[in-house]
XYZ file of N, CA and C in Angstrom:
831
model
N 34.545 83.597 -82.089
C 34.085 84.501 -81.055
C 32.800 84.542 -80.912
N 31.911 84.847 -81.115
C 30.940 85.043 -80.898
C 29.248 83.235 -81.469
N 30.229 82.973 -81.572
C 29.942 81.709 -81.218
C 30.307 81.200 -79.689
N 31.507 81.419 -79.747
C 31.356 80.958 -78.120
C 30.489 81.675 -77.425
N 30.647 82.446 -76.957
C 29.300 83.719 -76.878
C 28.783 83.224 -76.401
N 27.687 82.672 -77.078
C 26.644 82.449 -77.205
C 26.924 81.344 -77.180
N 27.132 80.603 -77.141
C 27.791 79.092 -76.267
C 27.474 79.419 -74.650
N 28.772 79.696 -74.671
C 28.784 80.439 -72.816
C 27.308 80.132 -72.602
N 27.067 80.953 -72.975
C 25.483 82.030 -72.586
C 23.844 81.054 -72.467
N 24.651 80.032 -74.435
C 23.467 79.220 -73.002
C 23.468 77.526 -72.835
N 24.756 77.836 -72.018
C 25.664 76.504 -70.892
C 24.571 77.420 -69.381
N 24.311 78.682 -69.873
C 23.523 79.561 -68.299
C 22.464 78.562 -67.925
N 22.396 77.999 -69.071
C 20.962 77.599 -68.249
C 20.862 76.154 -67.674
N 22.252 75.924 -67.494
C 22.447 74.454 -66.914
C 22.272 74.154 -65.089
N 22.854 74.069 -64.760
C 22.707 74.233 -62.864
C 24.135 74.865 -62.601
N 24.973 74.867 -61.638
C 25.760 76.277 -61.575
C 26.701 74.454 -60.945
N 26.466 73.516 -60.614
C 27.127 72.019 -60.402
C 26.981 71.064 -61.345
N 26.921 71.332 -62.909
C 26.815 71.277 -63.907
C 28.197 71.317 -65.049
N 27.897 72.962 -65.112
C 28.609 73.600 -65.516
C 30.418 73.426 -65.620
N 30.465 73.132 -64.226
C 31.627 73.073 -63.346
C 32.260 71.907 -64.292
N 31.335 70.936 -63.623
C 32.005 69.424 -63.806
C 32.110 69.021 -65.511
N 30.646 69.592 -67.197
C 31.442 69.367 -68.011
C 31.244 70.151 -68.595
N 31.360 71.397 -67.981
C 30.713 73.114 -69.435
C 31.089 73.228 -70.816
N 32.810 72.980 -70.233
C 33.836 73.139 -71.122
C 34.040 71.993 -72.065
N 33.631 70.905 -71.738
C 33.623 70.061 -73.171
C 31.635 69.796 -73.962
N 30.948 69.842 -72.995
C 29.541 70.266 -74.194
C 29.499 71.656 -74.744
N 30.625 72.815 -74.476
C 31.126 73.708 -75.093
C 31.657 73.634 -76.012
N 32.324 72.502 -75.631
C 33.461 72.422 -76.528
C 33.091 70.965 -78.352
N 32.290 70.442 -77.611
C 31.342 69.580 -78.617
C 30.367 70.694 -79.200
N 29.641 71.636 -78.742
C 28.875 72.664 -79.509
C 29.308 73.498 -81.315
N 31.387 73.449 -80.513
C 31.495 74.023 -80.929
C 32.293 74.120 -82.729
N 32.471 72.836 -82.264
C 32.297 71.816 -83.585
C 32.097 71.019 -83.862
N 30.640 71.074 -83.456
C 29.577 69.480 -84.399
C 29.242 70.872 -85.078
N 29.254 71.850 -85.344
C 28.533 73.488 -85.781
C 29.604 73.924 -86.294
N 30.998 73.659 -87.248
C 31.127 74.432 -86.980
C 30.700 75.223 -88.206
N 30.755 74.837 -89.769
C 30.597 74.976 -90.706
C 29.094 75.071 -91.120
N 28.792 74.862 -90.548
C 26.725 75.358 -90.648
C 26.408 76.196 -90.041
N 25.521 77.485 -89.736
C 25.518 78.221 -88.758
C 23.219 77.784 -88.437
N 22.754 77.750 -89.361
C 21.083 76.788 -89.410
C 22.212 75.820 -88.605
N 23.342 74.944 -88.621
C 23.344 73.808 -86.748
C 24.342 74.275 -85.958
N 24.026 75.902 -86.537
C 24.782 75.966 -84.980
C 23.942 76.491 -84.311
N 22.532 76.742 -84.826
C 20.644 77.651 -84.142
C 20.544 76.419 -83.034
N 20.093 75.067 -83.733
C 19.316 74.004 -83.447
C 20.755 73.367 -82.283
N 21.635 73.092 -82.387
C 21.965 72.679 -80.903
C 22.439 73.367 -80.317
N 21.636 74.577 -80.743
C 22.410 75.946 -79.674
C 21.401 75.799 -78.408
N 20.227 75.629 -79.587
C 18.229 75.435 -78.919
C 18.627 73.732 -78.285
N 19.606 73.308 -79.042
C 18.937 71.769 -78.199
C 19.508 72.033 -76.450
N 20.888 72.303 -76.665
C 21.303 72.614 -75.871
C 21.237 73.328 -74.325
N 20.374 74.431 -74.150
C 19.755 75.517 -73.966
C 18.727 74.212 -72.863
N 17.453 74.196 -74.328
C 16.400 72.976 -73.217
C 16.565 71.500 -72.897
N 18.244 71.021 -72.892
C 18.405 70.238 -72.327
C 19.117 70.513 -71.182
N 19.967 72.301 -70.792
C 19.665 72.683 -69.500
C 19.221 72.894 -68.382
N 17.385 73.612 -69.231
C 16.338 74.228 -68.861
C 15.948 73.052 -67.332
N 15.647 71.498 -68.610
C 15.470 69.701 -68.175
C 15.871 69.496 -67.099
N 17.752 69.475 -66.805
C 18.454 69.486 -66.079
C 18.481 70.238 -65.155
N 17.432 71.664 -64.745
C 17.094 72.803 -64.037
C 16.412 71.919 -63.657
N 15.142 71.665 -63.727
C 13.688 70.921 -63.719
C 13.628 69.957 -63.080
N 15.117 68.819 -63.084
C 14.803 68.435 -62.366
C 15.415 67.466 -60.859
N 16.346 68.474 -61.324
C 17.690 69.229 -60.177
C 16.467 69.719 -58.808
N 15.997 70.288 -59.736
C 14.584 70.955 -58.263
C 14.083 69.991 -57.859
N 12.825 69.806 -58.798
C 12.521 68.577 -58.357
C 12.569 67.930 -57.674
N 14.016 67.403 -57.599
C 14.289 66.213 -56.651
C 14.125 66.098 -55.306
N 13.902 67.917 -54.152
C 13.825 68.241 -53.392
C 12.166 67.802 -52.354
N 11.641 67.373 -53.851
C 10.006 66.870 -53.542
C 9.347 67.658 -52.998
N 8.067 67.742 -53.572
C 7.043 68.366 -53.189
C 6.624 69.281 -52.332
N 6.941 68.747 -51.091
C 6.829 68.976 -49.603
C 7.827 70.221 -49.870
N 9.416 70.336 -49.876
C 9.865 70.565 -49.766
C 9.563 71.941 -50.953
N 8.969 72.107 -52.270
C 9.643 72.752 -52.732
C 8.062 73.797 -52.996
N 7.310 73.542 -51.825
C 5.967 74.177 -50.590
C 6.281 74.974 -50.171
N 7.077 74.096 -49.091
C 7.374 75.135 -47.814
C 8.273 75.736 -47.719
N 9.370 75.848 -48.865
C 10.837 76.564 -50.409
C 9.364 78.258 -50.490
N 7.917 77.995 -50.551
C 7.536 79.096 -51.731
C 7.300 80.065 -50.337
N 6.938 79.201 -48.911
C 6.486 80.384 -48.274
C 7.498 81.568 -47.651
N 8.583 81.379 -47.555
C 9.665 83.080 -47.065
C 8.957 83.061 -48.258
N 8.987 83.145 -50.114
C 9.224 83.713 -50.623
C 7.467 84.991 -51.205
N 6.445 83.884 -50.167
C 5.278 84.184 -50.389
C 5.534 86.254 -49.323
N 5.963 85.539 -48.082
C 6.223 86.958 -47.404
C 6.712 87.298 -48.096
N 7.876 87.805 -48.548
C 8.049 88.472 -48.898
C 7.820 89.899 -49.963
N 7.019 88.698 -50.595
C 5.880 89.275 -52.064
C 4.512 90.792 -50.699
N 4.771 89.794 -49.471
C 3.865 90.373 -48.960
C 4.559 91.552 -48.486
N 5.772 90.903 -48.153
C 6.040 91.825 -46.769
C 6.288 93.850 -48.137
N 6.341 92.995 -49.249
C 7.436 94.593 -49.969
C 5.700 94.540 -50.238
N 4.960 94.408 -50.493
C 2.664 94.732 -51.169
C 3.372 95.963 -49.750
N 2.825 96.014 -48.157
C 2.202 95.595 -47.389
C 3.640 97.301 -47.195
N 4.463 97.098 -47.657
C 5.412 98.397 -47.100
C 4.949 99.313 -47.888
N 4.707 98.932 -49.548
C 5.108 99.798 -50.225
C 3.670 100.548 -50.452
N 2.430 100.371 -50.024
C 1.209 100.352 -49.884
C 1.392 100.992 -48.794
N 1.682 100.297 -47.630
C 1.736 101.460 -46.028
C 2.484 103.571 -46.566
N 3.221 103.001 -46.367
C 4.581 103.547 -47.325
C 3.557 104.599 -47.602
N 2.845 104.738 -48.526
C 2.878 105.330 -49.751
C 0.814 106.345 -49.583
N 0.803 105.434 -48.398
C -0.168 105.534 -47.447
C -0.179 106.702 -46.728
N 0.993 106.657 -45.720
C 1.301 107.339 -44.747
C 1.319 108.552 -45.204
N 2.572 108.162 -45.923
C 2.747 110.157 -46.963
C 2.258 110.912 -47.776
N 1.585 110.674 -48.118
C 0.132 110.876 -49.224
C -0.944 111.780 -47.966
N -1.498 110.895 -47.111
C -2.185 111.364 -46.043
C -1.817 112.306 -44.912
N -0.015 112.609 -44.896
C 0.604 112.724 -43.782
C 0.337 112.993 -42.293
N 0.713 111.233 -42.043
C 0.638 110.488 -40.661
C 1.124 109.828 -39.828
N 2.438 110.370 -41.248
C 3.861 109.034 -40.550
C 4.156 109.529 -38.842
N 3.142 108.787 -37.651
C 4.183 108.721 -37.110
C 4.765 107.351 -36.131
N 4.860 107.766 -35.454
C 6.372 107.131 -34.325
C 5.681 105.050 -34.497
N 4.131 105.516 -34.192
C 3.209 103.697 -34.575
C 3.704 103.633 -35.237
N 3.718 104.637 -36.845
C 3.993 103.619 -37.925
C 5.321 103.036 -38.706
N 6.140 104.344 -38.329
C 7.567 104.019 -38.264
C 8.461 103.318 -37.663
N 8.033 102.504 -37.057
C 7.904 100.919 -35.498
C 7.506 100.021 -35.901
N 6.052 99.728 -37.439
C 5.938 99.107 -37.858
C 5.932 99.289 -39.891
N 6.745 100.165 -39.484
C 7.395 99.587 -41.394
C 8.815 99.214 -40.922
N 9.716 99.660 -40.154
C 11.035 99.529 -38.816
C 10.837 97.541 -39.099
N 9.471 97.361 -38.075
C 9.240 95.570 -37.925
C 9.376 95.321 -39.115
N 8.521 95.558 -39.867
C 8.580 94.715 -41.668
C 9.340 94.391 -42.589
N 10.774 95.289 -42.375
C 11.364 95.823 -43.060
C 12.223 94.635 -42.142
N 12.929 94.230 -40.629
C 13.348 94.083 -40.438
C 13.404 92.093 -40.682
N 12.023 92.272 -41.078
C 11.272 90.284 -40.591
C 11.333 90.167 -42.709
N 11.395 91.907 -43.563
C 11.741 91.466 -44.917
C 13.357 90.386 -44.648
N 14.659 91.783 -44.246
C 15.467 90.850 -45.214
C 15.916 89.932 -44.215
N 15.173 89.443 -42.954
C 15.695 87.069 -42.820
C 15.362 87.314 -43.347
N 14.514 86.892 -44.079
C 13.391 86.126 -44.936
C 14.697 86.206 -46.369
N 15.093 87.563 -46.876
C 15.744 86.924 -47.944
C 17.180 87.016 -48.093
N 17.295 87.600 -46.767
C 19.365 87.014 -46.485
C 19.202 85.869 -45.865
N 18.273 84.739 -45.289
C 18.108 83.532 -44.949
C 17.819 83.041 -43.933
N 17.850 83.898 -42.535
C 17.461 83.925 -41.783
C 15.737 83.251 -41.415
N 15.255 82.163 -41.785
C 14.196 81.738 -41.984
C 13.310 81.501 -40.569
N 13.872 80.554 -39.813
C 13.741 80.230 -38.323
C 13.507 81.400 -37.418
N 14.430 82.060 -38.187
C 15.033 83.870 -37.125
C 12.710 85.074 -37.823
N 12.931 85.155 -39.101
C 11.443 85.961 -39.303
C 11.047 85.309 -39.398
N 10.596 83.090 -39.647
C 8.710 82.606 -39.133
C 8.790 82.603 -38.458
N 9.099 83.585 -36.419
C 9.331 83.414 -35.110
C 9.336 84.437 -35.037
N 9.519 85.494 -35.666
C 9.092 87.206 -34.914
C 7.665 86.540 -36.038
N 7.534 86.330 -37.386
C 6.136 87.281 -37.620
C 5.250 86.292 -37.325
N 4.955 84.911 -36.901
C 3.919 84.584 -36.297
C 3.648 84.894 -35.146
N 4.831 85.611 -34.577
C 4.725 86.084 -32.949
C 3.677 87.249 -32.505
N 3.488 88.253 -34.116
C 3.264 88.993 -34.707
C 2.400 89.544 -34.811
N 1.741 88.526 -35.908
C 0.789 88.102 -36.801
C -0.589 87.220 -36.099
N 0.134 86.633 -35.284
C -0.876 85.841 -34.362
C -1.403 87.239 -33.147
N -0.794 88.137 -32.481
C -0.456 89.032 -31.219
C -1.228 90.257 -32.641
N -1.503 90.897 -34.097
C -2.200 91.339 -34.206
C -4.060 91.129 -33.815
N -3.786 89.963 -34.650
C -5.119 89.107 -34.302
C -6.059 89.254 -32.764
N -4.723 88.545 -31.511
C -5.326 88.154 -30.680
C -5.642 89.961 -30.346
N -4.874 90.655 -29.685
C -5.070 91.727 -28.813
C -5.083 93.065 -29.772
N -6.442 92.707 -30.664
C -7.046 93.566 -31.601
C -8.481 94.326 -30.346
N -8.860 95.183 -31.560
C -9.478 96.454 -30.191
C -10.355 95.350 -29.741
N -10.987 95.281 -28.489
C -12.665 93.658 -28.998
C -13.761 95.171 -28.993
N -13.305 96.309 -28.685
C -14.739 97.536 -28.975
C -14.715 97.295 -30.403
N -14.224 97.089 -31.016
C -13.891 96.748 -32.991
C -15.621 96.441 -33.305
N -15.526 96.811 -34.139
C -16.775 96.240 -35.037
C -16.101 95.032 -35.622
N -17.115 93.736 -35.242
C -17.210 92.273 -35.866
C -16.299 92.783 -37.174
N -17.001 93.355 -39.108
C -16.213 93.426 -39.781
C -14.548 94.301 -39.987
N -14.399 94.753 -38.832
C -13.130 95.543 -38.363
C -11.820 93.958 -38.499
N -13.094 92.814 -36.927
C -11.647 92.309 -37.144
C -12.239 90.687 -38.083
N -12.607 91.148 -38.866
C -12.948 90.299 -40.232
C -11.598 90.584 -41.016
N -11.678 91.469 -40.946
C -11.321 92.153 -42.133
C -9.464 91.792 -41.624
N -9.577 92.151 -40.438
C -8.165 91.912 -39.973
C -7.427 90.271 -40.130
N -8.567 89.212 -39.736
C -8.189 87.619 -39.610
C -8.131 87.616 -41.621
N -8.207 87.732 -41.968
C -8.641 87.755 -42.662
C -7.116 88.492 -43.292
N -6.670 89.357 -44.044
C -5.498 89.490 -43.680
C -4.164 88.832 -43.476
N -4.341 88.314 -41.662
C -3.504 87.739 -41.295
C -3.567 85.969 -41.648
N -3.789 85.534 -42.862
C -4.597 83.962 -42.397
C -3.437 83.264 -43.090
N -3.235 84.145 -44.392
C -2.040 83.345 -45.036
C -0.467 83.410 -44.631
N -0.302 84.855 -44.220
C 1.047 84.654 -43.417
C 0.780 84.507 -42.095
N -0.059 83.462 -41.500
C 0.479 82.717 -40.617
C 0.575 81.543 -40.475
N -0.124 80.666 -41.174
C 0.563 80.027 -41.560
C 2.445 79.811 -42.449
N 1.921 80.714 -43.331
C 3.641 80.941 -44.392
C 4.894 80.883 -43.040
N 4.106 81.796 -41.832
C 5.817 82.170 -40.543
C 5.534 80.799 -39.792
N 4.573 80.565 -39.506
C 4.893 79.329 -39.009
C 5.473 77.725 -39.768
N 5.166 77.872 -41.313
C 6.198 77.082 -42.228
C 7.741 77.390 -42.175
N 7.661 78.825 -42.471
C 9.374 79.159 -41.765
C 10.024 78.491 -41.249
N 9.444 79.066 -39.983
C 9.850 78.390 -38.401
C 9.646 77.452 -38.383
N 9.368 76.068 -38.562
C 9.261 74.606 -38.738
C 10.151 74.034 -39.582
N 9.735 74.747 -40.407
C 10.335 73.884 -41.948
C 11.455 74.727 -42.530
N 12.493 75.512 -42.063
C 13.226 76.332 -42.605
C 13.974 76.536 -44.176
N 14.562 76.721 -45.444
C 14.941 76.542 -46.152
C 16.779 76.373 -45.719
N 17.344 74.557 -46.397
C 18.269 74.203 -46.067
C 19.908 75.137 -46.974
N 20.103 76.649 -46.664
C 20.917 76.572 -47.582
C 21.582 78.038 -46.414
N 23.366 78.609 -47.623
C 23.877 79.416 -46.686
C 22.979 81.350 -46.412
N 23.019 82.100 -45.715
C 22.998 83.603 -45.579
C 23.374 83.750 -46.827
N 23.220 84.559 -47.356
C 24.354 85.238 -48.423
C 23.063 86.622 -47.326
N 24.047 88.637 -47.445
C 24.145 89.449 -47.903
C 23.567 89.981 -49.010
N 24.060 88.722 -49.850
C 24.289 89.260 -51.620
C 22.815 89.317 -51.614
N 21.404 89.332 -51.607
C 20.357 88.370 -52.250
C 19.552 89.423 -51.281
N 19.916 90.293 -51.119
C 18.847 91.925 -50.700
C 19.295 93.362 -52.038
N 20.126 92.388 -52.896
C 19.888 93.075 -54.287
C 18.902 92.550 -54.831
N 18.219 91.877 -54.568
C 16.923 90.918 -54.835
C 15.842 92.695 -54.853
N 16.189 92.817 -54.131
C 15.160 94.026 -53.817
C 14.917 95.408 -54.833
N 16.372 95.866 -55.419
C 16.360 97.001 -56.163
C 15.730 96.807 -56.809
N 15.155 95.911 -57.906
C 14.253 96.212 -58.675
C 12.674 96.210 -58.792
N 13.026 96.097 -57.194
C 11.330 95.017 -56.504
C 10.959 96.785 -56.053
N 11.858 97.624 -55.505
C 12.701 98.606 -55.152
C 11.504 100.538 -56.298
N 12.927 99.675 -57.402
C 12.408 100.400 -58.498
C 11.224 100.690 -59.367
N 10.314 98.328 -59.328
C 8.571 98.431 -59.434
C 7.908 99.628 -58.766
N 7.828 100.043 -57.902
C 7.670 99.575 -56.472
C 6.766 102.010 -56.972
N 8.765 102.030 -57.059
C 8.732 103.721 -57.703
C 7.879 104.187 -58.964
N 7.087 103.191 -59.881
C 7.064 104.059 -61.064
C 5.280 103.471 -61.060
N 5.218 102.972 -59.864
C 3.565 102.039 -60.456
C 3.318 103.462 -59.592
N 1.592 102.605 -60.242
C 0.439 104.263 -59.834
C 0.409 103.999 -57.821
N 0.293 104.714 -57.294
C 0.227 105.231 -55.684
C -1.282 105.177 -55.288
N -2.013 104.064 -55.890
C -3.327 103.266 -54.875
C -3.428 101.836 -55.239
N -4.284 101.619 -54.644
C -4.466 99.634 -54.637
C -4.307 99.272 -55.829
N -4.931 99.908 -57.021
C -4.476 99.652 -57.964
C -3.296 99.563 -58.635
N -2.823 99.506 -58.491
C -1.090 100.134 -58.733
C -0.445 99.089 -58.146
N -0.459 98.405 -56.984
C -0.950 97.869 -55.858
C -0.559 96.586 -56.529
N -1.739 95.491 -57.022
C -2.068 94.132 -57.887
C -0.699 95.546 -59.262
N -1.152 96.428 -59.836
C 0.159 95.704 -61.203
C 1.640 95.359 -60.324
N 1.695 96.165 -59.544
C 2.828 95.856 -58.539
C 2.969 94.136 -58.519
N 1.834 93.454 -57.809
C 2.307 91.920 -57.716
C 1.956 91.394 -59.776
N 1.548 92.273 -60.064
C 0.920 91.092 -61.024
C 2.264 91.159 -62.438
N 3.095 92.685 -62.158
C 3.882 92.404 -62.421
C 5.809 91.257 -62.395
N 5.306 90.580 -60.709
C 6.675 89.330 -60.379
C 6.037 88.559 -60.534
N 3.915 88.468 -60.582
C 3.023 87.084 -60.824
C 4.061 87.139 -62.555
N 4.140 87.833 -63.587
C 4.855 87.833 -64.976
C 6.173 87.266 -64.740
N 6.817 87.684 -63.515
C 8.124 87.180 -63.821
C 8.435 85.582 -63.526
N 7.078 85.327 -62.301
C 7.377 83.899 -61.284
C 7.096 83.553 -63.043
N 6.091 83.027 -63.609
C 5.238 82.905 -64.929
C 6.810 82.141 -66.466
N 7.358 83.058 -66.644
C 9.285 83.009 -66.690
C 9.515 81.620 -66.331
N 9.705 81.974 -65.173
C 10.704 80.411 -64.510
C 10.070 79.777 -63.769
N 9.121 79.628 -64.215
C 7.978 78.686 -63.691
C 8.240 77.090 -64.857
N 8.735 76.907 -65.900
C 9.164 75.956 -66.514
C 11.369 75.440 -65.814
N 12.146 75.485 -64.452
C 12.504 75.222 -63.692
C 12.401 74.906 -62.373
N 10.808 75.783 -62.001
C 11.246 75.696 -60.651
C 10.270 77.427 -60.159
N 8.902 76.328 -60.455
C 7.383 76.258 -59.490
C 7.616 77.512 -57.802
N 8.549 77.405 -57.658
C 7.909 77.938 -56.504
C 7.473 79.809 -56.426
N 8.689 80.518 -56.674
C 7.954 81.889 -57.056
C 6.678 82.626 -57.758
N 6.090 80.914 -58.163
C 4.839 81.624 -58.847
C 3.802 81.224 -58.100
N 3.717 79.382 -56.667
C 3.262 79.698 -55.883
C 3.368 80.319 -54.945
N 4.461 81.494 -55.185
C 4.322 82.188 -54.380
C 3.466 83.151 -54.187
N 3.187 83.083 -55.458
C 2.617 84.493 -55.944
C 1.044 84.058 -55.207
N 0.818 83.067 -55.595
C -0.405 82.650 -55.671
C -1.227 82.670 -54.138
N -0.316 82.610 -53.638
C -0.200 82.696 -51.617
C -0.801 84.340 -51.627
N 0.483 85.201 -52.284
C 0.275 86.707 -52.210
C -1.366 86.940 -52.981
N -2.161 86.263 -52.929
C -2.756 86.958 -54.568
C -3.868 86.600 -53.610
N -3.661 85.385 -53.111
C -4.835 85.134 -51.607
C -5.093 85.342 -51.216
N -3.709 85.832 -50.199
C -3.961 86.658 -49.519
C -5.188 88.619 -49.835
N -4.811 89.052 -50.587
C -5.569 90.496 -50.780
C -7.114 89.140 -51.643
N -6.970 88.440 -51.973
C -8.733 87.870 -52.396
C -9.080 87.398 -51.443
N -9.248 86.565 -50.731
C -8.956 86.804 -48.695
C -9.659 88.123 -48.049
N -9.074 88.847 -48.688
C -9.329 90.249 -47.905
C -10.012 90.552 -48.172
N -9.977 90.947 -49.520
C -10.529 91.751 -50.636
C -12.595 90.559 -50.766
N -12.612 89.115 -50.178
C -13.929 89.414 -50.738
C -15.074 89.084 -48.716
N -13.233 89.496 -47.970
C -14.312 89.693 -46.627
C -14.493 91.250 -46.587
N -13.814 92.058 -47.301
C -14.087 93.609 -47.427
C -15.907 94.128 -48.093
N -16.276 92.651 -49.171
C -17.474 93.210 -50.144
C -17.806 92.912 -49.490
N -17.641 90.967 -47.830
C -19.686 90.785 -47.444
C -19.979 91.198 -46.122
N -18.499 92.598 -46.132
C -18.747 93.211 -43.931
C -19.336 95.306 -44.484
N -17.716 95.734 -45.193
C -17.977 96.542 -45.631
C -19.305 97.148 -46.764
N -19.459 96.121 -47.644
C -20.065 96.840 -48.522
C -19.357 98.185 -49.319
N -18.127 98.033 -49.238
C -16.965 99.220 -49.587
C -16.590 98.958 -51.425
N -16.951 100.645 -52.272
C -16.359 100.898 -53.094
C -15.919 99.553 -53.297
N -14.477 99.758 -52.927
C -13.455 99.175 -53.884
C -13.337 97.892 -53.192
N -14.759 96.874 -52.714
C -14.745 95.925 -52.764
C -13.810 94.925 -53.711
N -14.626 95.340 -54.882
C -14.790 94.537 -56.827
C -14.260 95.002 -57.569
N -12.210 94.796 -55.960
C -10.761 94.149 -56.274
C -10.825 92.999 -56.655
N -12.473 92.850 -55.578
C -12.172 90.734 -55.634
C -12.449 89.741 -56.026
N -12.717 90.327 -57.495
C -13.039 89.216 -58.822
C -11.205 89.635 -59.189
N -10.819 90.768 -59.604
C -9.077 90.599 -59.441
C -8.571 89.419 -59.093
N -8.276 89.880 -57.617
C -7.296 89.503 -56.836
C -7.620 87.459 -56.188
N -9.449 87.499 -56.443
C -9.020 85.779 -56.423
C -8.747 85.458 -57.776
N -9.321 85.260 -58.740
C -8.834 85.773 -60.441
C -7.434 85.450 -60.251
N -6.251 86.467 -60.243
C -5.240 86.196 -60.170
C -4.574 84.819 -58.992
N -5.453 84.292 -57.627
C -5.121 84.070 -57.170
C -5.208 82.689 -57.544
N -6.400 82.206 -58.472
C -6.450 81.077 -58.530
C -6.087 80.484 -59.868
N -5.987 81.933 -60.464
C -4.418 81.636 -61.642
C -3.257 80.484 -61.531
N -2.889 81.511 -61.005
C -1.281 80.974 -60.314
C -1.488 79.826 -59.740
N -2.241 79.865 -58.677
C -1.915 78.120 -57.729
C -1.567 77.179 -58.985
N -2.967 77.619 -59.500
C -3.892 76.447 -60.357
C -1.988 76.057 -61.216
N -1.936 76.968 -62.404
C -0.288 77.222 -62.846
C 0.665 76.442 -61.637
N 0.916 76.973 -60.517
C 2.018 76.772 -60.021
C 2.062 75.003 -60.023
N 0.165 74.350 -59.315
C 0.521 73.347 -58.800
C 0.157 72.271 -59.942
N -0.275 72.950 -60.613
C 0.007 71.601 -62.387
C 1.688 71.221 -62.406
N 2.244 73.224 -62.643
C 3.384 72.706 -62.865
C 4.601 71.818 -61.969
N 4.087 71.851 -60.662
C 4.815 70.877 -59.723
C 4.464 69.845 -59.664
N 3.393 68.908 -60.002
C 3.204 68.026 -60.238
C 3.325 67.300 -61.095
N 3.653 68.102 -62.581
C 4.260 67.304 -63.880
C 5.372 67.313 -63.241
N 6.522 68.448 -62.806
C 8.148 68.282 -62.137
C 8.004 66.683 -61.609
N 7.136 66.646 -61.104
C 6.704 65.129 -59.503
C 7.169 63.672 -60.503
N 6.123 64.110 -62.167
C 6.123 62.758 -62.977
C 7.092 62.615 -62.905
N 7.629 63.530 -64.051
C 8.798 63.434 -64.837
C 9.565 62.853 -64.454
N 10.543 62.662 -63.109
C 11.262 61.235 -63.090
C 11.440 60.416 -63.695
N 10.287 60.095 -62.408
C 9.512 58.580 -63.425
C 9.808 58.180 -64.669
N 9.296 58.890 -65.662
C 7.813 58.538 -66.928
C 10.208 58.076 -67.629
């Protein structure tokens, strides 16, 4: 019974279609081949797990690099909105400045987040693009140039991601159950420190989860790289224009963007080459 449970757990490495088509056959072969050898069962289970991961990676790579990059954009938007909601809400509560305008902004961001997670990519893309471009175009013309530079820096990557979502949305059924993925993210946001460094820790934990998924799917790692790039670009702009003490964070955010984007791009390239070898 225990061996069967372990075998079924290893089968989870395969895509659902493969499990439905030949999962019972593969499980039966595993149990029969290693019936009298615990060591053999361990080796065969490990081989089964690796084979499942390879098949899942091949299935992911089959959609092509452009599609994988486009699919990473909604995930990057979701991560950035979570980051903004966390930092914005904590700042408003801490400073006791939660105004009606702030509430409306948080609600709009929440709606965009829900649309992106559930699967309404085009709606989220169009709405987010209009919002982000509007923030840049209708910024206070009398504001200092450095302030407008920071606004442009923090919206540049989201504008590109929203445009990709609007022009090349993911082809997948809408599923409200995906909102359950927000529960662990909300719990993580609640336990990290209520500071900018806490926001970086929040993104770092998500990046670690992306690295765990990297062997079979580089999209989350690429999305985290885009999120780090947004923060890095903003922090560099702050460092160059405002000369604020907190601008030293650009080192961490730029390093995070470089590492995640490099790792994701390398894995993406390897996955595209694998089917040809």
